[in-house]
XYZ file of C-alpha atoms in Angstrom:
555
model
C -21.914 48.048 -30.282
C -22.514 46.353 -27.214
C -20.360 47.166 -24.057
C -20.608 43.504 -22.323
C -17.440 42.377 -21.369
C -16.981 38.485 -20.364
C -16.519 38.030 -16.774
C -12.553 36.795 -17.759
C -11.694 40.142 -18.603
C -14.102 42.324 -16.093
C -13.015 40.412 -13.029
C -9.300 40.502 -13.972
C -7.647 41.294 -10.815
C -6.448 44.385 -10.055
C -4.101 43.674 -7.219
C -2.199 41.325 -5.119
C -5.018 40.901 -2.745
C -7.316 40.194 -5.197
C -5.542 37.323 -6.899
C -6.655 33.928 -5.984
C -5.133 30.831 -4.636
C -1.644 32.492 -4.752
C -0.927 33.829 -1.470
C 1.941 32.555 -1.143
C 3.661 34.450 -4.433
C 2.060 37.621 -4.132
C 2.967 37.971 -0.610
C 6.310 37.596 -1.983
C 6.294 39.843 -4.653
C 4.804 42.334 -2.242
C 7.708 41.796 0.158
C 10.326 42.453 -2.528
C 8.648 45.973 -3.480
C 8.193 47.100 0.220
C 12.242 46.095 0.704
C 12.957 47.636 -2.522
C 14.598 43.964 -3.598
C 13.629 43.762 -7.312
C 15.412 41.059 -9.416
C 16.424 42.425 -12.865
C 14.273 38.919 -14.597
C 11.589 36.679 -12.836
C 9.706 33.464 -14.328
C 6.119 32.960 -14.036
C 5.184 29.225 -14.480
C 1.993 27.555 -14.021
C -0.853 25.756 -15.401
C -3.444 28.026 -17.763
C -5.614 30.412 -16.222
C -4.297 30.793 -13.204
C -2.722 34.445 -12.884
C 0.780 34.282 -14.341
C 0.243 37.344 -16.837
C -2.096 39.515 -14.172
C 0.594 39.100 -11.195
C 2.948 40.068 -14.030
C 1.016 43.357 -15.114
C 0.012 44.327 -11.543
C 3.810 43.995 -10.500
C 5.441 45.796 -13.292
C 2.440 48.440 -12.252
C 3.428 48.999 -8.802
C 7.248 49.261 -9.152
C 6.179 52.264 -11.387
C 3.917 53.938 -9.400
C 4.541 57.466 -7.856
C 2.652 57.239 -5.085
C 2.258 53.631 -3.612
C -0.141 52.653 -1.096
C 1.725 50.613 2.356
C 4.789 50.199 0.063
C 3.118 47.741 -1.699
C 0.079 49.017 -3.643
C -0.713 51.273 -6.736
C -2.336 54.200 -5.811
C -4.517 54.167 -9.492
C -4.370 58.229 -8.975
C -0.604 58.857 -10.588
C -0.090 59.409 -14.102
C 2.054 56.045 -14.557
C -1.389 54.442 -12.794
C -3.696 56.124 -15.222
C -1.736 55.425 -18.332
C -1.547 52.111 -17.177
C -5.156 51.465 -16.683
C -5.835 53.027 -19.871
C -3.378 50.891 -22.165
C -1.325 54.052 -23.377
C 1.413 53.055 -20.770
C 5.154 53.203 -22.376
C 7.053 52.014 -19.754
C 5.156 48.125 -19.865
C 6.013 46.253 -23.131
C 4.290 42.870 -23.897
C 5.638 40.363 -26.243
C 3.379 37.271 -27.615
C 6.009 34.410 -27.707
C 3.809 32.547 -29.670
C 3.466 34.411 -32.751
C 6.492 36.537 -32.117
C 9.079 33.772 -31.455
C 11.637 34.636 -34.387
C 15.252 36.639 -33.314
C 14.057 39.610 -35.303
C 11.276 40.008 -32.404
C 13.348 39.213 -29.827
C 16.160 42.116 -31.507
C 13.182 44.671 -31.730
C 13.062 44.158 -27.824
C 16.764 44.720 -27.083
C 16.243 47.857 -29.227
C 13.601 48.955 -26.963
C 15.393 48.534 -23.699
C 17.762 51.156 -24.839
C 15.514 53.572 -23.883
C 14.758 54.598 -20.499
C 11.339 55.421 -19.240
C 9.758 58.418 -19.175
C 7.206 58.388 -16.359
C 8.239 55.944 -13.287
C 11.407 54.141 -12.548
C 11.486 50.668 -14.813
C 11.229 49.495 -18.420
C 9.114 46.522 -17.789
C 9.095 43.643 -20.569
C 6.346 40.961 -20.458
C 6.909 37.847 -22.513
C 4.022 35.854 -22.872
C 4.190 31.796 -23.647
C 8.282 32.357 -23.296
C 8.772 28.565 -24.094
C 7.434 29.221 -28.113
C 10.413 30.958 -28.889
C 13.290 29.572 -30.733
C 16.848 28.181 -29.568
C 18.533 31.179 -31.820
C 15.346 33.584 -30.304
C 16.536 32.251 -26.488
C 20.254 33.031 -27.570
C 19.768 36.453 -28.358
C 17.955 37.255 -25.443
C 20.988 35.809 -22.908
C 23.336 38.498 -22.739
C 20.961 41.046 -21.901
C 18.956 38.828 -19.518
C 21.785 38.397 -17.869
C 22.834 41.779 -17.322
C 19.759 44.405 -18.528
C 20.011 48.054 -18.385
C 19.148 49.285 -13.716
C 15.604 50.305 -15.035
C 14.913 47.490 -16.954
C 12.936 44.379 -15.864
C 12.098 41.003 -17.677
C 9.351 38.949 -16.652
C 9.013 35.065 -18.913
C 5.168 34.007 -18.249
C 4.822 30.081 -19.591
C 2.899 27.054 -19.023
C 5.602 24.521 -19.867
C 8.742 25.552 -17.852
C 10.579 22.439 -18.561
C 10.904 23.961 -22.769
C 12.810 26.815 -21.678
C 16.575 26.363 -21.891
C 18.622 25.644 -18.628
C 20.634 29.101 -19.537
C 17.575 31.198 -19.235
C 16.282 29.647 -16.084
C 19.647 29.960 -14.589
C 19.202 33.965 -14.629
C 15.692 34.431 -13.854
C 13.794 34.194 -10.240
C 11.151 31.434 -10.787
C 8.074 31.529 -9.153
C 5.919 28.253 -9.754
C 1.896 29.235 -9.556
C -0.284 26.852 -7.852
C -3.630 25.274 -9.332
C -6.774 27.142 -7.839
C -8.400 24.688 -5.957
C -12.110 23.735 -6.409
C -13.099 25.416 -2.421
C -11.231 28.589 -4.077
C -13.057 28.735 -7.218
C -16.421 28.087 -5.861
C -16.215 30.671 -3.752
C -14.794 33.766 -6.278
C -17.309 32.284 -8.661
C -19.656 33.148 -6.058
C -18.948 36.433 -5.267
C -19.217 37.376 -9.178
C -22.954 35.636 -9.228
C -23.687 38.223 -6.192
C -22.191 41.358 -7.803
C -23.903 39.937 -11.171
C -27.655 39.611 -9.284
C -27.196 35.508 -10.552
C -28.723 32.935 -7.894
C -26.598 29.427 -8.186
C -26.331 26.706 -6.215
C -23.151 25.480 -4.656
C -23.521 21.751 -6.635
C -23.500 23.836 -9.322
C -20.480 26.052 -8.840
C -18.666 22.774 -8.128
C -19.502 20.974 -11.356
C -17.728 24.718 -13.034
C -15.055 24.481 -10.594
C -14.449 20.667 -11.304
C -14.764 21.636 -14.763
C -12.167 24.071 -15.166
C -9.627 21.937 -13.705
C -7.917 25.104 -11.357
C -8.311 27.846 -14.401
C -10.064 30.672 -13.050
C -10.414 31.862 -16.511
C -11.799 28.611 -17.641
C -14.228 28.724 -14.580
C -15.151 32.344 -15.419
C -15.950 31.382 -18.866
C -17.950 29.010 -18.301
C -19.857 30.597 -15.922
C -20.824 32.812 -18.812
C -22.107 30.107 -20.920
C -24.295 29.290 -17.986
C -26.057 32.204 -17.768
C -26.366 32.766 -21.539
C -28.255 29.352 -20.939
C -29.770 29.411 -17.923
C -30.699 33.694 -16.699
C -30.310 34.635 -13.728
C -31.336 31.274 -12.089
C -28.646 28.281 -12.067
C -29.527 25.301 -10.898
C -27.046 21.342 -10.716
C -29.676 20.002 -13.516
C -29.179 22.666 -15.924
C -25.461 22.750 -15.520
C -24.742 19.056 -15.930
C -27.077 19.469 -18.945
C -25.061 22.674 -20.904
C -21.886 21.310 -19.848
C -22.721 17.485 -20.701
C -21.481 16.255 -17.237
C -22.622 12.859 -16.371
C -25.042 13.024 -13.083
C -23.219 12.009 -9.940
C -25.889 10.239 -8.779
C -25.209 7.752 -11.188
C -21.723 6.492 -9.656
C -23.513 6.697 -5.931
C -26.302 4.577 -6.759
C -24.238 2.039 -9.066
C -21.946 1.630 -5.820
C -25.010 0.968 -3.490
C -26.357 -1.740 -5.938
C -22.519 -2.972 -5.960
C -22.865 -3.610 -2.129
C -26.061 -5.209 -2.756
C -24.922 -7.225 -4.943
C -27.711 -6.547 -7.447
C -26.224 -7.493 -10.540
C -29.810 -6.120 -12.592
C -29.982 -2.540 -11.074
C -25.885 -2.703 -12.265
C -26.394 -3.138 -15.807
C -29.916 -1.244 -16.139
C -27.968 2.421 -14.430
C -24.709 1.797 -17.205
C -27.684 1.097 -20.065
C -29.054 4.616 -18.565
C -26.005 6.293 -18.743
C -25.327 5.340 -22.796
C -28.927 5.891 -23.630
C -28.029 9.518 -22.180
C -25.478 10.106 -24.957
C -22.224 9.149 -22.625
C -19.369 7.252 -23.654
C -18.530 3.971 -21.813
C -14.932 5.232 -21.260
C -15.686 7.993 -19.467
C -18.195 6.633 -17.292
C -15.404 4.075 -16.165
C -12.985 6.613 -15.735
C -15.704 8.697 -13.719
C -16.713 5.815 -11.624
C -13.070 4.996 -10.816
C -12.733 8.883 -9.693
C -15.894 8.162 -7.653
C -14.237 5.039 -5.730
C -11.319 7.475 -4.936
C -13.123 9.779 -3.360
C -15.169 7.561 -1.174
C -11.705 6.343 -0.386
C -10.428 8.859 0.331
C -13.399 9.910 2.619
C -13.059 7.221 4.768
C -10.307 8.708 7.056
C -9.818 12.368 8.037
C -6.456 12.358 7.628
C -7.064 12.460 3.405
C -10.261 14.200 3.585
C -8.569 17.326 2.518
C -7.703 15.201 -1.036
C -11.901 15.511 -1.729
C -11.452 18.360 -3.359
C -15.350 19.400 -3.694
C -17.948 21.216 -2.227
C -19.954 20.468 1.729
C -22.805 19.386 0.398
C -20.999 16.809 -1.810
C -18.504 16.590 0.673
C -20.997 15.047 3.558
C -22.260 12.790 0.689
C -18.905 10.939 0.037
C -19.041 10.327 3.806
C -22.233 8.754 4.204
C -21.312 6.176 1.477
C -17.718 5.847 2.691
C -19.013 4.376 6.180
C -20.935 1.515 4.224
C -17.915 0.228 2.104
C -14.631 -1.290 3.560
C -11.138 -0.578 2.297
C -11.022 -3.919 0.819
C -13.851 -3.578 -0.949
C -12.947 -0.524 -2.270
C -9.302 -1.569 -3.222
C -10.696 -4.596 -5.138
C -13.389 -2.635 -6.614
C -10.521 0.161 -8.028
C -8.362 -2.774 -8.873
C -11.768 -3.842 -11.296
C -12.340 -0.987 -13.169
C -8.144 0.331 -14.062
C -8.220 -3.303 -15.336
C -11.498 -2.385 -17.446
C -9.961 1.013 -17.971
C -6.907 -0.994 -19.651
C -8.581 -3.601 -21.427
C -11.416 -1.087 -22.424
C -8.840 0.078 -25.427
C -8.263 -2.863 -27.525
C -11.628 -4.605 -26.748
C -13.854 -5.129 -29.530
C -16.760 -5.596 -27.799
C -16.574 -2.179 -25.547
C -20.243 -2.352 -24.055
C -19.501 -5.956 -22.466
C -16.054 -5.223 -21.495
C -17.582 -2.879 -18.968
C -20.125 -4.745 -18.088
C -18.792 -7.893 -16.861
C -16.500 -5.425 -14.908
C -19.974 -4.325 -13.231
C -20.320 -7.966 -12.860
C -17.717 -8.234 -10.978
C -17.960 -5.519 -8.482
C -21.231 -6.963 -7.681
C -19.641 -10.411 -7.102
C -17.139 -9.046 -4.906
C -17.254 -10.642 -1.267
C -19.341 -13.429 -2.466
C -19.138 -17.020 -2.197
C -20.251 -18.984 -4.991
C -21.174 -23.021 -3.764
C -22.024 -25.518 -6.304
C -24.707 -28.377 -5.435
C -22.377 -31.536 -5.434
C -18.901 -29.694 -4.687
C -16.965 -30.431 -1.507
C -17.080 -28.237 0.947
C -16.213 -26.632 4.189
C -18.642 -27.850 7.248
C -20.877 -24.891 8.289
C -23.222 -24.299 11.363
C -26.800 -25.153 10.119
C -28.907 -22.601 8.610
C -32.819 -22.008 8.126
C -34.187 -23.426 5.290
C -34.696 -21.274 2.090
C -38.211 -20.490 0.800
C -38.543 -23.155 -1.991
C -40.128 -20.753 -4.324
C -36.701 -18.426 -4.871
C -33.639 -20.607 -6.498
C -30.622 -18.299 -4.652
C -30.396 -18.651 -0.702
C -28.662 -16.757 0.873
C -27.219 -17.291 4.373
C -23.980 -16.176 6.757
C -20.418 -16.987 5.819
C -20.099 -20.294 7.376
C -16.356 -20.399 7.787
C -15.085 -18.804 11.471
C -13.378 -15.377 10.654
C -12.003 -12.230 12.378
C -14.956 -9.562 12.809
C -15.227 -7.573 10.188
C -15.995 -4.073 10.005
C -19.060 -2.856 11.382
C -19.635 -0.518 8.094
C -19.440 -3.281 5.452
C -22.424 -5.647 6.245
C -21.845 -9.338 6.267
C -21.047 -11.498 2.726
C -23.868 -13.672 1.882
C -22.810 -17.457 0.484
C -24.598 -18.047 -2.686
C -25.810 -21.512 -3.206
C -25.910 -21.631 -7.402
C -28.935 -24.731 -7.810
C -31.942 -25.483 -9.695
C -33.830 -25.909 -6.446
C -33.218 -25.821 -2.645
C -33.064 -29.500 -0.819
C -35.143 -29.925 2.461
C -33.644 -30.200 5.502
C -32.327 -33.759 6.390
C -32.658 -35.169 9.646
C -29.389 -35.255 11.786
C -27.620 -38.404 11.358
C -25.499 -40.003 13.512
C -21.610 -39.136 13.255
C -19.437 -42.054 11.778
C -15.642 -42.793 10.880
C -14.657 -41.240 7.482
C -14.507 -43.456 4.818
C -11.363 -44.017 2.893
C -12.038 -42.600 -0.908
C -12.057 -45.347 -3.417
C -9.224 -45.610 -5.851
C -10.954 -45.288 -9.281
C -9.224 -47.747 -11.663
C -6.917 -47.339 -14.096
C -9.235 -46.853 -17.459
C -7.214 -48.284 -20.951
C -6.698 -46.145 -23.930
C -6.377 -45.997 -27.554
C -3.502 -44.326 -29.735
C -6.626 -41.980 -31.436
C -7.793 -41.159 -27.421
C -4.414 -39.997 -26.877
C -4.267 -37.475 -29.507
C -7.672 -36.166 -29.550
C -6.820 -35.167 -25.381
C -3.602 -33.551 -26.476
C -5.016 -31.853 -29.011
C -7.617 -30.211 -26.640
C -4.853 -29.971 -23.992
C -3.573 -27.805 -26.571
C -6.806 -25.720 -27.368
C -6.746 -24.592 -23.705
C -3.490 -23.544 -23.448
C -4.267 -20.375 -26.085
C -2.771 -17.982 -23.396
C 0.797 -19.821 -24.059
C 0.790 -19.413 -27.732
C 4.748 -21.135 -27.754
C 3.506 -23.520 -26.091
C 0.443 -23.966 -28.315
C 2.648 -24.298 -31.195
C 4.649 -26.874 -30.637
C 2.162 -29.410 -29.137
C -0.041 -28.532 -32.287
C 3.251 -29.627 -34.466
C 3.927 -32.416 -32.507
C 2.343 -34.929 -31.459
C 2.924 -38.150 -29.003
C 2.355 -41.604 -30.267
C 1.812 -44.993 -28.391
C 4.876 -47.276 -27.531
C 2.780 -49.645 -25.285
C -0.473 -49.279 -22.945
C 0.565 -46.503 -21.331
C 3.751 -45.200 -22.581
C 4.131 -43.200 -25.624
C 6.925 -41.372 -27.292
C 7.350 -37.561 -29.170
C 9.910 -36.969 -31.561
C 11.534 -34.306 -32.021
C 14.390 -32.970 -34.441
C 15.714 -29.626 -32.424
C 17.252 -29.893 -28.944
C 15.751 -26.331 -27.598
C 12.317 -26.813 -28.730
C 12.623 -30.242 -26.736
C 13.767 -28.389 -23.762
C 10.859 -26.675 -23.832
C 8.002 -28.779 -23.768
C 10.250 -31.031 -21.089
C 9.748 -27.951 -19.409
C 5.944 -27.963 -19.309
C 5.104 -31.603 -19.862
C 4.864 -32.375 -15.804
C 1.899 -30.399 -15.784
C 0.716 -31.675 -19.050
C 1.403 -35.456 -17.487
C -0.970 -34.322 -14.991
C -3.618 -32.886 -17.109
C -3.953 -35.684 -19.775
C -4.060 -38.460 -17.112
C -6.764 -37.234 -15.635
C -8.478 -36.891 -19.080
C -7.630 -40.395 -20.092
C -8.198 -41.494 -15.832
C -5.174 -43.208 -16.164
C -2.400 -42.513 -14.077
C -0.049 -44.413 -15.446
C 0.094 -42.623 -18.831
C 4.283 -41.659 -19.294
C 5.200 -39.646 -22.293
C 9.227 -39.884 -23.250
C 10.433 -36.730 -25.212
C 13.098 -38.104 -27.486
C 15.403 -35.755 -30.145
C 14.881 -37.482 -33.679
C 18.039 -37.437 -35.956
C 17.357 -34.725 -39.190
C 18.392 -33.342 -42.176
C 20.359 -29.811 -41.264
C 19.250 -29.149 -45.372
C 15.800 -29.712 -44.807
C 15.338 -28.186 -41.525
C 16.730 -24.696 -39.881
C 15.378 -23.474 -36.834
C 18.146 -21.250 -34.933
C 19.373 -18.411 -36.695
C 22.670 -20.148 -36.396
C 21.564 -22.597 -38.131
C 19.980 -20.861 -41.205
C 22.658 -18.975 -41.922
C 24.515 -22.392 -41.740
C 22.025 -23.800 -44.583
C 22.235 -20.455 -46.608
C 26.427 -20.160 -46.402
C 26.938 -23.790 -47.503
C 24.149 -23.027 -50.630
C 25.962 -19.655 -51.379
C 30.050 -19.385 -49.940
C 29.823 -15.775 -51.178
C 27.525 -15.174 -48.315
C 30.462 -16.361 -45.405
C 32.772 -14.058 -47.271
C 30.695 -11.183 -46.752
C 30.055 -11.675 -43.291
C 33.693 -11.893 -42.706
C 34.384 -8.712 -44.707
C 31.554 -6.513 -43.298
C 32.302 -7.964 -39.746
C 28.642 -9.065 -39.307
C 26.938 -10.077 -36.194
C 23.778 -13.216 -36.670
C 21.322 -11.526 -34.523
């Protein structure tokens, strides 16, 4: 057989010093042997991989050692040390909550504390994944939680502390472990490469680190599938390519071609990234992560919420001093909308892409030929070969940050007009009044109708102008009749701004449209639950008497 052992296991920790990202608790724990302050239970809570059940073993072997270093620290030399490190210890009993969650398990434990240790001074149980264990399991176990044998010591390891029951959390010491940070990881990661004669590159170690999302036996492992891939030599390409990481140069060139506005270079990187093998969602996702941490970037004060490597760190802030706040606070705003809308759209592909769109379009102005507009200081004229000119923001504003260069004004035409020589300055001229165009009946409908089509968004709305319809009184006044008094209410509600709409369809502003309730037949028409059950009592009495018997509600 083969004696490897994965890097998980081989680099387990040994003792409090070696244990990472959790000064804070093992300094503790350490503290509480020195004083000779031991708690008779303790809860270890945390995310995975990140030293619950090795602080757990390495405590429960120092209280038991015979000869400890500084207070604190096994000697590895005693006989309760050696038994220990060879797994033949009897005074350190672990229990798999998972698969050994029933009360009979739990009893088998109680029978065990019974009996005092032989070598050392405690009994120490370890229950693993605590929270698997059921309510009648949790029951058993209170009473002698509460008040265990003097040599006995419990210590609950899970990853979801809110599933254990108030009663048991009540009796225990909890100690909440901390996610290993990415600076932490890279650098333990690195210091197994050395004793492991593996070169790797710092980008690399942070794609692992990034990966393992503060599991240190996540990062370990996959540093093993790395070198079963990759030797003795890692380098960023061959990591991003095991681990099927999408490039981050990707999401830094995307947002310089967002700044330039180059809507081409946009689409062309995203068609890039799915002819890769990616999926659209996560690209989004990663992009939006990407805006954050240029964001974040931009001031020192949240630099320390980059959690990443220097290299990759100096990166961020080279980008971060070309792209405003705003920009960037739009540009997030973009893509969680995408993110949102990426879910139910059925065409996925161009739901991102017009979001790409976008973030190239932010900051620009878009100027139609033949549009009022704004007066602006006079520019040079635009080559006539190229269709787009661009020139400087014409309207006076405050100055805006030197990082984020100016907003160009795009002029949308089929070609560019000369310049025209200045003329001299005259008194506006009053618009003229454009007159008051007549209109047929059919004219009438066929505009409400479309007024109708464009108001999909307001599906009510919709509804009720597609079921009724106004007719002409006279030249310009017509009528809509209407049999219930709410639904009437209703589209008096919206017709000012339907008023508005259809005269300037019809260019006739004197166009009046009278809502009027028309008299009806309660038998032929119900719209109010009221009134069904109104229609259905009178056809059936049987149905009144039940609602008086039952004591019914009409909802």
């Amino acid at each position: 057989m083969s004696d490897y052992i994965v890097s998980a296991r081989k680099y387990r920790p040994q003792t409090f010093e070696s244990v990472v990202g959790q000064q804070a608790l093992t300094q503790t724990l350490q503290n509480a042997i020195r004083q000779n302050r031991l708690a008779h239970a303790y809860l270890f809570c945390g995310p995975r991989g990140v030293g619950k059940t090795t602080c757990a073993r390495i405590f429960a072997k120092t209280i038991n050692c015979l000869n400890p270093q500084n207070g604190h620290d096994a000697c590895n030399e005693c006989e309760s040390c050696r038994a220990f490190n060879e797994q033949r210890s009897f005074n350190i009993h672990e229990l798999d909550a998972a698969s050994n969650n029933s009360v009979e398990d739990i009893k088998s434990i109680l029978d065990q504390v019974r009996i005092p240790p032989q070598i050392g001074k405690y009994s120490v149980f370890i229950i693993d994944e605590v929270h698997m264990l059921s309510t009648a399991a949790f029951n058993a176990l209170l009473k002698t939680l509460e008040e265990p044998p003097s040599y006995a010591i419990f210590i609950l390891a899970t990853t979801e502390k809110h599933k254990v029951l108030p009663t048991i959390l009540s009796r225990c010491q909890v100690y909440d472990f901390n996610r290993i940070t990415v600076p932490d990881t890279i650098a333990y990661l690195q210091s197994v490469a050395a004793n492991e004669g593996i070169s790797v590159t710092e980008d690399a170690l942070n794609v692992v680190a990034q990966k393992a999302d503060g599991g240190m036996r996540d990062a370990l492992s996959i540093f093993d599938q790395l070198v079963a891939f990759c030797g003795t030599t890692i380098t960023y390409e061959q990591t991003i390519a095991v681990l099927n990481v999408l490039n981050s140069d990707y999401y830094f060139q995307l947002v310089d071609a967002a700044l330039r506005h180059d809507v081409t270079a946009s689409l062309l990187l995203f068609n890039d990234v799915l002819s890769h093998g990616f999926d659209a969602s996560h690209f989004v996702t990663g992009l939006a992560q990407h805006l954050r941490d240029v964001l974040v970037s931009k001031d020192p004060q949240t630099l320390p919420l980059l959690e990443t490597s220097d290299s990759i760190r100096q990166r961020y802030a080279e980008q971060a001093a070309h792209c405003a706040p705003v920009w960037l606070f739009q540009a997030l705003d973009i893509l969680n909308t995408c993110d949102i809308n990426y879910r139910t759209a059925r065409n996925k592909r161009l739901t991102v892409e017009l979001a790409l769109v976008k973030l190239c379009q932010l900051g620009v102005q878009v100027v139609v030929p033949g549009s009022p507009s704004k007066p602006s200081a006079p520019s040079k004229p635009s080559s006539p070969s190229s269709p787009i000119s661009f020139s400087s923001p014409s309207t006076p504003s405050a100055p805006s940050s030197p990082s984020m260069p100016k907003m160009p004004k795009i002029s949308l035409g089929l070609g560019v007009k000369k310049e025209q020589p200045a003329q001299p300055s005259r008194a506006p001229e009053a618009p003229k009044q454009e007159e008051n165009r007549p209109f047929t009946d059919d004219q009438l409908r066929g505009a409400w109708v479309g007024l109708a089509a464009s108001h999909a968004d307001e599906l009510r709305l919709k509804q009720l102008m597609e079921t009724y319809t106004p007719s002409l009184i006279s030249d310009t006044s017509a009528q809509i009749k209407m049999p219930n008094p709410w639904q009437m209410k209703e589209l008096q509600k919206a017709m000012p701004s339907l008023l508005k709409q259809l005269r300037a369809t019809l260019h006739n502003d004197l166009l009046d449209i009278q809502v009027i309730q028309e008299e009806f037949n309660q038998e032929q028409m119900a719209f109010t639950a009221e009134e069904k059950y109104a229609l259905m009592a009178e056809q059936n009495p049987a149905l009144a008497q039940m609602k008086e018997l039952l004591d019914l509600q009409i909802d």
